[in-house]
Short mmCIF file of N, CA and C in Angstrom, two decimals:
data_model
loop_
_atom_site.label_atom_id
_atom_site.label_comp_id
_atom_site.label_asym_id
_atom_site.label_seq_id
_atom_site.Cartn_x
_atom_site.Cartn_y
_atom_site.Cartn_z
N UNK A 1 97.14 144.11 -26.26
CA UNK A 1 97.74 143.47 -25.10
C UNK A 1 96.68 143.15 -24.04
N UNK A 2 95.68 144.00 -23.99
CA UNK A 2 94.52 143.66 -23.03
C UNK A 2 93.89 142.77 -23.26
N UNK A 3 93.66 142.72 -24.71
CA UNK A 3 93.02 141.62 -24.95
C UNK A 3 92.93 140.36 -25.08
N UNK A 4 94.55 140.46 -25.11
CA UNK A 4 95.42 139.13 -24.70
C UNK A 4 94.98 138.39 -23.14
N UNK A 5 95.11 139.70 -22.22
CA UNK A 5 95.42 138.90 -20.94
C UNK A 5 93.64 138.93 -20.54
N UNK A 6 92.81 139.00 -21.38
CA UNK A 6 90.97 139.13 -21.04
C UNK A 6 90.77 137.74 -21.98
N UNK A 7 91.85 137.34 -22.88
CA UNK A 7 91.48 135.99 -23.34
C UNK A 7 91.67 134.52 -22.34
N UNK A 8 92.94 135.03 -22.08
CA UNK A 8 93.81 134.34 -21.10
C UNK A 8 93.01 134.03 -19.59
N UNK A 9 92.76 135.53 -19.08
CA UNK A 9 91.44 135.29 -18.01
C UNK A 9 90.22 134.21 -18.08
N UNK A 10 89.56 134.59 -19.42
CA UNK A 10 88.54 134.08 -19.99
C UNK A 10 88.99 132.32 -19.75
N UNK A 11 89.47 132.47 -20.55
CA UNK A 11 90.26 131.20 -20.75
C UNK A 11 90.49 130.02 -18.98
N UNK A 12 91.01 130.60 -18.18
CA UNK A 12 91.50 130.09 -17.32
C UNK A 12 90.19 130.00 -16.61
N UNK A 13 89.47 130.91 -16.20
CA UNK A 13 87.84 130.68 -15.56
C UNK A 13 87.24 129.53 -16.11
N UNK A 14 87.07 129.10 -17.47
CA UNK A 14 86.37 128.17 -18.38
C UNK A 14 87.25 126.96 -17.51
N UNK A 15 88.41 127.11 -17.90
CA UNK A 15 89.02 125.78 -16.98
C UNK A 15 88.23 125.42 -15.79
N UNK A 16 88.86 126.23 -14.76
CA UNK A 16 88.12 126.00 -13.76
C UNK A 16 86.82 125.91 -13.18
N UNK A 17 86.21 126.03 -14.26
CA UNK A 17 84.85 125.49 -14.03
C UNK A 17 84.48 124.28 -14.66
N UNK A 18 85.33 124.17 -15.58
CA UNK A 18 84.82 122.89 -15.90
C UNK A 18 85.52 121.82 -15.61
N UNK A 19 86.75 122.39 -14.79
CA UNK A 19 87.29 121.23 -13.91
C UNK A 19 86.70 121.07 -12.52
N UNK A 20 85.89 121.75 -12.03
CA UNK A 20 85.04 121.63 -10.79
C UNK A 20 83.85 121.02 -11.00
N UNK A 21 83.03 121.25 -12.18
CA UNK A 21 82.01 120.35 -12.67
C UNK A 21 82.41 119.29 -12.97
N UNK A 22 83.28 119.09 -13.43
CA UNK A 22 83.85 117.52 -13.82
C UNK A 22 84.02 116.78 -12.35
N UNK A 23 84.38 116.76 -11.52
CA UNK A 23 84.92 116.38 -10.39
C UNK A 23 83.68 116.20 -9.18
N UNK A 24 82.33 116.70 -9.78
CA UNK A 24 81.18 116.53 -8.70
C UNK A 24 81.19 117.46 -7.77
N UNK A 25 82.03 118.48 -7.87
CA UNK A 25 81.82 119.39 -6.60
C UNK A 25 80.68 119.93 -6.85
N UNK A 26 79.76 120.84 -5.68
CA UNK A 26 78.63 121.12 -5.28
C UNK A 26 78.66 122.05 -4.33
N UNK A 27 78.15 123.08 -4.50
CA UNK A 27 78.02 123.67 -2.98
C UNK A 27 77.23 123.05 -1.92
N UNK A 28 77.83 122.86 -0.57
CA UNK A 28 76.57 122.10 0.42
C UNK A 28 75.50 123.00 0.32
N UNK A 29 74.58 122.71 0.73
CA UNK A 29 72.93 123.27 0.99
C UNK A 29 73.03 123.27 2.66
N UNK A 30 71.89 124.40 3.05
CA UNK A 30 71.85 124.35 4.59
C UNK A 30 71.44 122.88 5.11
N UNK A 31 71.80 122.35 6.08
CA UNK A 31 70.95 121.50 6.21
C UNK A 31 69.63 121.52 6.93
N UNK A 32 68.39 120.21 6.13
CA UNK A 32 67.39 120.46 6.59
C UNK A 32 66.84 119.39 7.14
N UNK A 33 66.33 120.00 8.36
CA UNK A 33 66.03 118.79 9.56
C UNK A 33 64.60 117.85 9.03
N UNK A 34 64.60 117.04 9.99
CA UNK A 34 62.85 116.14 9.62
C UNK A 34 61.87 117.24 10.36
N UNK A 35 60.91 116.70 9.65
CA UNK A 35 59.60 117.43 10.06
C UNK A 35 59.13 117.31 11.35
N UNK A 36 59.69 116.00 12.21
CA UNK A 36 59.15 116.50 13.46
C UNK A 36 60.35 116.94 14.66
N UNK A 37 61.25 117.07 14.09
CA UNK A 37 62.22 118.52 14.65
C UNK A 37 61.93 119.68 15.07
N UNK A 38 60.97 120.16 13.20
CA UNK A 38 61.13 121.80 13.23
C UNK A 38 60.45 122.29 14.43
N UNK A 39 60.04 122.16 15.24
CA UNK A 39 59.50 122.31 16.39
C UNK A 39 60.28 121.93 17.60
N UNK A 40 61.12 122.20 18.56
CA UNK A 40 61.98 121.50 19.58
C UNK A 40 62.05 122.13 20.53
N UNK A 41 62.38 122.00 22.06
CA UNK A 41 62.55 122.37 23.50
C UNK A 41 63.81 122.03 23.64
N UNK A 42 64.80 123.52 23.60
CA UNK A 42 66.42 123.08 23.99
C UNK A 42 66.65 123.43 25.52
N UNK A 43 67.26 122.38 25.94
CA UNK A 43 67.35 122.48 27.38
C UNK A 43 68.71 122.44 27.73
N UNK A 44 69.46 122.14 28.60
CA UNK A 44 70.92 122.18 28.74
C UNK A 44 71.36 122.39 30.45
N UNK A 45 72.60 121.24 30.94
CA UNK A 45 72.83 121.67 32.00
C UNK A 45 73.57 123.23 32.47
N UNK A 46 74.20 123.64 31.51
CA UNK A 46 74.37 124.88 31.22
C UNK A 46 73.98 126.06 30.48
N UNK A 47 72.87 126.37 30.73
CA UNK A 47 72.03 127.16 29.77
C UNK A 47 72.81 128.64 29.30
N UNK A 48 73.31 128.93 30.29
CA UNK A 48 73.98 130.29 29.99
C UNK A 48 75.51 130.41 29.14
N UNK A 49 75.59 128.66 29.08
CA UNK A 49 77.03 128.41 27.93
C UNK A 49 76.86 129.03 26.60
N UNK A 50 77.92 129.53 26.07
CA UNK A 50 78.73 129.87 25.02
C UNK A 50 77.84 128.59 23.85
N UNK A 51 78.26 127.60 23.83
CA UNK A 51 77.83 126.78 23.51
C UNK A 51 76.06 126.67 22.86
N UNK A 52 75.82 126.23 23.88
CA UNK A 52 74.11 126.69 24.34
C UNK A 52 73.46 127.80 23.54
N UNK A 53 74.01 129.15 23.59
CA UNK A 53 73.36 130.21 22.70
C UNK A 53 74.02 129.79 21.18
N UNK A 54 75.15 129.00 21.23
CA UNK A 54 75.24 128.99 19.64
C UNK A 54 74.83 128.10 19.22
N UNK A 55 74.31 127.10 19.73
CA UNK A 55 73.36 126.18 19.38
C UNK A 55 72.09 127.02 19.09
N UNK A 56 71.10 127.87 20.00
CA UNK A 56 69.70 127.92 19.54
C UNK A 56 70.17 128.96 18.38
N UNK A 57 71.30 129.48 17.81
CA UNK A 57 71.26 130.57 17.21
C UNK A 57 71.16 129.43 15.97
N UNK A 58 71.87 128.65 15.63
CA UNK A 58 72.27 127.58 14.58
C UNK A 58 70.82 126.70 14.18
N UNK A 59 70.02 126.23 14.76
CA UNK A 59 68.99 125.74 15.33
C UNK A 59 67.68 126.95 14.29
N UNK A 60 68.15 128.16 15.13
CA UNK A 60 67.31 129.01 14.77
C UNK A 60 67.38 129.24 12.81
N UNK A 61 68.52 129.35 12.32
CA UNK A 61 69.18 129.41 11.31
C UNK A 61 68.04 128.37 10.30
N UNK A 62 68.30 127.32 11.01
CA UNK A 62 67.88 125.84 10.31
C UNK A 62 66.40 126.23 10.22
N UNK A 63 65.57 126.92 10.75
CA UNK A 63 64.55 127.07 10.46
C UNK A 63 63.28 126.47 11.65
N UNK A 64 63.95 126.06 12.63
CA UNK A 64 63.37 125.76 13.90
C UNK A 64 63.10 126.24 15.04
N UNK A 65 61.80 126.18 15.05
CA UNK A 65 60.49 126.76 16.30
C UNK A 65 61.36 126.24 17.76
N UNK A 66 61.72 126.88 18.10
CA UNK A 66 62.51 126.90 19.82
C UNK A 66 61.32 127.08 20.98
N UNK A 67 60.85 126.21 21.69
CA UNK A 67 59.62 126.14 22.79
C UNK A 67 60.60 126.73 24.01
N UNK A 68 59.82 127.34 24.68
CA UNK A 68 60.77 127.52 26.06
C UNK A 68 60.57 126.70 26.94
N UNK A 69 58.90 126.03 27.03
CA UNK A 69 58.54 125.06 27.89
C UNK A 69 58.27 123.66 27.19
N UNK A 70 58.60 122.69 27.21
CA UNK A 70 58.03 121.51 27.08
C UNK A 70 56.93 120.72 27.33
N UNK A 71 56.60 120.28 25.78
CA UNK A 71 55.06 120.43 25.24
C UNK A 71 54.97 118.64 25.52
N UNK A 72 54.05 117.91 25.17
CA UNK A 72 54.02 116.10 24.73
C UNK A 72 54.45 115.88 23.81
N UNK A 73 53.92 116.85 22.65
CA UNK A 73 54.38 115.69 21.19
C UNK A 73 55.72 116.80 20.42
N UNK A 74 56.51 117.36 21.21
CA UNK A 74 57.35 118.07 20.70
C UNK A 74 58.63 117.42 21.41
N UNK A 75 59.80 117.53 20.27
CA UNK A 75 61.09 116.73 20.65
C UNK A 75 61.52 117.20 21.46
N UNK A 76 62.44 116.98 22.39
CA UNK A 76 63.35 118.02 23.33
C UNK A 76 64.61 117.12 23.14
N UNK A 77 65.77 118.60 23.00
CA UNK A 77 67.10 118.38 22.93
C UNK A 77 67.47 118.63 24.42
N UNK A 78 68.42 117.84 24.94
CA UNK A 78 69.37 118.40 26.40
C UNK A 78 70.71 118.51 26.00
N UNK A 79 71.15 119.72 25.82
CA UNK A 79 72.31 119.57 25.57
C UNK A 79 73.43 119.56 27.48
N UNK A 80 74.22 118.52 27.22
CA UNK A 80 75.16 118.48 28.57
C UNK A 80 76.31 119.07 28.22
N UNK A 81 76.54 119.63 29.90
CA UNK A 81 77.22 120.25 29.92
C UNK A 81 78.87 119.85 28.65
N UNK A 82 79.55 121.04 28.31
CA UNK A 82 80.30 120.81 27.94
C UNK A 82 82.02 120.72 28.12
N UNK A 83 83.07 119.76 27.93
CA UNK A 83 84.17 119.76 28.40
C UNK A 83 85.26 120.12 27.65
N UNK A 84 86.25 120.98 28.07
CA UNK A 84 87.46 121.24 27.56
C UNK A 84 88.64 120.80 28.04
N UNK A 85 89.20 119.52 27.75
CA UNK A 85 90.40 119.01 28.49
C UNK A 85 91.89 119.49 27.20
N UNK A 86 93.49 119.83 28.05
CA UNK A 86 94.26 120.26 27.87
C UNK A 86 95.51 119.38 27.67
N UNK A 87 95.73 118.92 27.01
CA UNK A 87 97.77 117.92 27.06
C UNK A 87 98.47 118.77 26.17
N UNK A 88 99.42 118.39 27.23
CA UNK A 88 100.76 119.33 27.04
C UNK A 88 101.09 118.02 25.95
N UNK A 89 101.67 118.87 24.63
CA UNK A 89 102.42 118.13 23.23
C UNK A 89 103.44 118.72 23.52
N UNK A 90 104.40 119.69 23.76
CA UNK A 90 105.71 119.89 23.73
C UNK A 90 105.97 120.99 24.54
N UNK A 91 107.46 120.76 24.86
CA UNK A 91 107.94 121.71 26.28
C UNK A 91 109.03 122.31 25.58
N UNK A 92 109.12 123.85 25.76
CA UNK A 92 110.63 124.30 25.67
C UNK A 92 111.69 123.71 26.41
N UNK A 93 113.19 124.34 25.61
CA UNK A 93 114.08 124.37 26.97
C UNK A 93 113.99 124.10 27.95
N UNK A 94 113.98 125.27 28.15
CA UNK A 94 113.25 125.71 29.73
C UNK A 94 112.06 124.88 30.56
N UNK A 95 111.72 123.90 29.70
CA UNK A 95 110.54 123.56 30.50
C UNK A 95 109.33 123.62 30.49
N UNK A 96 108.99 124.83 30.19
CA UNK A 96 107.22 125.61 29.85
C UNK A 96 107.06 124.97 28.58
N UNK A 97 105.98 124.96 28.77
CA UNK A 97 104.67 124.09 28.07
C UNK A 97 104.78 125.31 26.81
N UNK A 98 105.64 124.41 25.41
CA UNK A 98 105.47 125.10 24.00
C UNK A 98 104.38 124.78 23.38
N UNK A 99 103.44 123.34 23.38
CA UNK A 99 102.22 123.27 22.54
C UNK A 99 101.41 122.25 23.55
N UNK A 100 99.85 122.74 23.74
CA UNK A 100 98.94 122.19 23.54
C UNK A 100 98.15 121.36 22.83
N UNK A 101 97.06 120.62 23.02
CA UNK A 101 96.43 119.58 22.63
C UNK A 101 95.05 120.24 23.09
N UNK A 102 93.91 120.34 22.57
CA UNK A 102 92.99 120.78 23.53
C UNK A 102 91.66 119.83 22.51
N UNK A 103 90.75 119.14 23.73
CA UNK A 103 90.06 118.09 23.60
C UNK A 103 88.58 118.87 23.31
N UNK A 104 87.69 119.09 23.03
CA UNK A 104 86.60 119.64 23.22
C UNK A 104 85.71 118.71 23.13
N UNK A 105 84.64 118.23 24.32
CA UNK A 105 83.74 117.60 24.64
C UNK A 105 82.18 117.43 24.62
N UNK A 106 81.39 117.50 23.74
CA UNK A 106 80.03 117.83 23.76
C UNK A 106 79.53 116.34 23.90
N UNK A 107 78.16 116.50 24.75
CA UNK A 107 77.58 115.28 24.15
C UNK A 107 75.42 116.15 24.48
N UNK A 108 74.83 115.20 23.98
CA UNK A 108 73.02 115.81 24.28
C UNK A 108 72.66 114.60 23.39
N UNK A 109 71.07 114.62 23.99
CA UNK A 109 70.10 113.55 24.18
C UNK A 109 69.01 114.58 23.35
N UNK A 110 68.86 113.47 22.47
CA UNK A 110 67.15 113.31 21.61
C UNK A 110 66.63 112.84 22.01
N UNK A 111 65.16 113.47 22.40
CA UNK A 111 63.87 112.68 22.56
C UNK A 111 62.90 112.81 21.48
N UNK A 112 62.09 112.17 20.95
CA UNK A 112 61.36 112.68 20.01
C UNK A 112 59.98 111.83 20.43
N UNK A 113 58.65 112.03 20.29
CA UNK A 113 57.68 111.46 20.79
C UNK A 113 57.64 110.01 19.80
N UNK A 114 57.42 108.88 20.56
CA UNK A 114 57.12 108.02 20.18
C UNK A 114 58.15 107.25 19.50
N UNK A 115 59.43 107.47 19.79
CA UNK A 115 60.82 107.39 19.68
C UNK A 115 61.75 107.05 20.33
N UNK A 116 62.72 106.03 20.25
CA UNK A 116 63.37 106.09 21.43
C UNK A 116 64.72 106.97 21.69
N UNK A 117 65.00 107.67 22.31
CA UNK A 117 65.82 108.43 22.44
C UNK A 117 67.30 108.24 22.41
N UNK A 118 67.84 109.35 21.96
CA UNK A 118 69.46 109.37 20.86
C UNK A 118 70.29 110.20 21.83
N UNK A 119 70.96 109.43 22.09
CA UNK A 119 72.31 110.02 23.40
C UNK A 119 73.39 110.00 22.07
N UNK A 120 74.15 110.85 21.78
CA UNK A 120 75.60 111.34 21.14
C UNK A 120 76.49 111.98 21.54
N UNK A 121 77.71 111.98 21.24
CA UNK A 121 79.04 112.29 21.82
C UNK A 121 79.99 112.65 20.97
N UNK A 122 80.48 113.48 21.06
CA UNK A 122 81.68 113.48 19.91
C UNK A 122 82.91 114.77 20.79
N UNK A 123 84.02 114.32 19.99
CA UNK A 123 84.96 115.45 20.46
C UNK A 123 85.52 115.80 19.43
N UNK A 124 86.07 117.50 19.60
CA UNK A 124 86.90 118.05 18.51
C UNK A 124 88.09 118.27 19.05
N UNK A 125 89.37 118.17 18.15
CA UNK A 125 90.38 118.29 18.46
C UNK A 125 91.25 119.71 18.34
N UNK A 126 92.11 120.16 18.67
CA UNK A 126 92.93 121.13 18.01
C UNK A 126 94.15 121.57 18.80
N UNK A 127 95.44 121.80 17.70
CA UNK A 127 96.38 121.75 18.18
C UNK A 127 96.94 123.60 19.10
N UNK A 128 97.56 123.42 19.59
CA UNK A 128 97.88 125.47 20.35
C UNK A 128 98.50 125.27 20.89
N UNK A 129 99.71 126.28 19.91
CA UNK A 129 100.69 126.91 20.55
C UNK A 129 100.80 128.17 21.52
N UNK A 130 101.40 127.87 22.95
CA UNK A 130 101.90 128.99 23.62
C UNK A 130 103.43 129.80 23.58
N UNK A 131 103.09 130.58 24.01
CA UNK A 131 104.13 131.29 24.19
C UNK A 131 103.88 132.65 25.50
N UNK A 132 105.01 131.99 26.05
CA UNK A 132 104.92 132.94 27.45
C UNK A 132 105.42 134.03 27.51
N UNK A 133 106.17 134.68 26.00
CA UNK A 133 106.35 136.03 26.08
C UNK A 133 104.97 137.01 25.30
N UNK A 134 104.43 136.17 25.22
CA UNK A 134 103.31 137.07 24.30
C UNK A 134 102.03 136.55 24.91
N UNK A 135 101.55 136.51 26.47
CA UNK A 135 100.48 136.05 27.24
C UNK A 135 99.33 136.62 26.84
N UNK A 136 99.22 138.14 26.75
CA UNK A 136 97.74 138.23 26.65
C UNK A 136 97.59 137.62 25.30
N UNK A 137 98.14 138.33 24.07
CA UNK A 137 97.79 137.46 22.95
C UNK A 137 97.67 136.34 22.12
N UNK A 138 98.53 135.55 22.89
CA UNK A 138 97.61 133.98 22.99
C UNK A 138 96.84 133.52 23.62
N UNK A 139 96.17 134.64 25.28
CA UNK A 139 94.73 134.40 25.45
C UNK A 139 93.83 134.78 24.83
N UNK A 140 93.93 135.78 23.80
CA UNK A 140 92.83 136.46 23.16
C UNK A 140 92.96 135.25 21.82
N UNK A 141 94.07 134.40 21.30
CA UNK A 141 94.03 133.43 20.14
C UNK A 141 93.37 132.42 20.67
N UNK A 142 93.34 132.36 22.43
CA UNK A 142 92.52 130.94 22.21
C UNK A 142 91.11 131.09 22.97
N UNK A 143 91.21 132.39 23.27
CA UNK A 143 89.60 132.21 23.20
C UNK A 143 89.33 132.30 21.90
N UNK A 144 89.66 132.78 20.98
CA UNK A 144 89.12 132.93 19.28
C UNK A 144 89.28 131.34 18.83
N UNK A 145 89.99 130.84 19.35
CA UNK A 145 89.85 128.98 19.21
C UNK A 145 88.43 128.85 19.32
N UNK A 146 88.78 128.90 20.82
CA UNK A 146 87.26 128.10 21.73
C UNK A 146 86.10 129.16 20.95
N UNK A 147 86.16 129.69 19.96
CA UNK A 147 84.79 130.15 19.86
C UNK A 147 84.60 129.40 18.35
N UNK A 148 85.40 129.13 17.27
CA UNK A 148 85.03 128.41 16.87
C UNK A 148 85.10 127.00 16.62
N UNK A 149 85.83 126.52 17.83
CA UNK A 149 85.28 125.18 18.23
C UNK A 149 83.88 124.86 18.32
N UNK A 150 83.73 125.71 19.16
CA UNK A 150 82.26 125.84 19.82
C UNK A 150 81.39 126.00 18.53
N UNK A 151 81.17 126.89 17.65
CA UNK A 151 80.81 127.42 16.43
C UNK A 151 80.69 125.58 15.53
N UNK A 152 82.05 124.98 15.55
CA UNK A 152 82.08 124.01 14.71
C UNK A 152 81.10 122.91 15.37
N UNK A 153 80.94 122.69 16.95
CA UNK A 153 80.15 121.79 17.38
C UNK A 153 78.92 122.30 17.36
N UNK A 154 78.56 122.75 17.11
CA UNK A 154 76.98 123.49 17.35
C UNK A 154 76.48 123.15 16.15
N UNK A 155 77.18 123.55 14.97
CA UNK A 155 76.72 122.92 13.42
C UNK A 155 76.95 121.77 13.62
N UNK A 156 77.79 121.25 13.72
CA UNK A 156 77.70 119.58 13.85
C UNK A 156 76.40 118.40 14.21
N UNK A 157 75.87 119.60 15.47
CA UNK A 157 74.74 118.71 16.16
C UNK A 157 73.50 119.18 15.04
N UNK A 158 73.58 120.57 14.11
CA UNK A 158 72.45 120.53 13.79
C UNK A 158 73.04 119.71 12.51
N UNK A 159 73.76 119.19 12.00
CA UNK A 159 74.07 117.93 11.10
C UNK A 159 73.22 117.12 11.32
N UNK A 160 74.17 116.22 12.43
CA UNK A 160 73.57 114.96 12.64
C UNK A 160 71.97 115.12 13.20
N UNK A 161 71.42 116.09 13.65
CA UNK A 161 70.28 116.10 13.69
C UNK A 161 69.23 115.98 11.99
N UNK A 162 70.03 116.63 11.22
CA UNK A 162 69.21 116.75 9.66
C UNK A 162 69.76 115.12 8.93
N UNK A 163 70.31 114.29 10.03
CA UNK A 163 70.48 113.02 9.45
C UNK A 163 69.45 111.50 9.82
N UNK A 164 68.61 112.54 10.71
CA UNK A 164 67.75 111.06 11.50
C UNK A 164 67.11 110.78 10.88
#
């Protein structure tokens, strides 16, 4: 009987692998920036943002030399400040605000020597529900949002940075 359901196992793994090879899937690879990246000066109107440290941590990840001061022939990132705007999607009964909309705003400037410089923008979206009988713990769900919002934009920039 064991050996039945260790064929069956067997069996079903083989599938699925060779229905995932068939289909082109791949694991992504980290991404890896250009060569005159790995070297960069991150700056930011908010240096002490949430944001900001998860950027040089992400940055750092990627395999890139972080300057504290700004050199000539080294790129500098500015990351600007970042925005979180709020719309109300639906109201109880009563009135109070049942779901959120919440906008998340990044944008920062590439310089790279001898280059002309790359202003980008992007926003992330995501939907949140409240509920006003359970306050603290949908503040503690949406700061756990906003952290990996934040988390998701920070990889993002070191994306499109491993795309220039």
């Amino acid at each position: 009987m064991a050996a039945i359901h260790a064929i069956k196992n067997g069996l079903a793994l083989a599938l699925v692998c060779f229905l995932l090879s068939s289909c082109g899937f791949h694991l992504k690879k980290a991404s890896s920036l250009p060569d005159d990246l790995a070297t960069l000066t991150l700056n930011g109107d908010d240096e002490k943002s949430a944001l900001f440290a998860m950027l040089g941590k992400e940055l750092t990840l990627s395999k890139v030399e972080l300057l504290d001061t700004p050199k000539k022939n080294v790129a500098q990132l500015y990351l600007y400040k970042d925005r979180l705007e709020r719309q109300t999607l639906s109201l109880f009964k009563n009135g109070q605000v049942a779901e959120y909309e919440l906008a998340y705003s990044v944008r920062y400037l590439l310089k790279r020597p001898g280059k002309e410089a790359i202003e980008q923008r992007f926003e992330l979206y995501r939907n949140y529900q409240d509920d006003p009988d359970n306050a603290l713990a949908k503040a503690k769900e949406l700061e756990l949002l906003l952290n990996e919002i934040r988390m998701q934009a920070s990889r993002r920039i070191v994306r499109e940075l491993s795309q220039l």
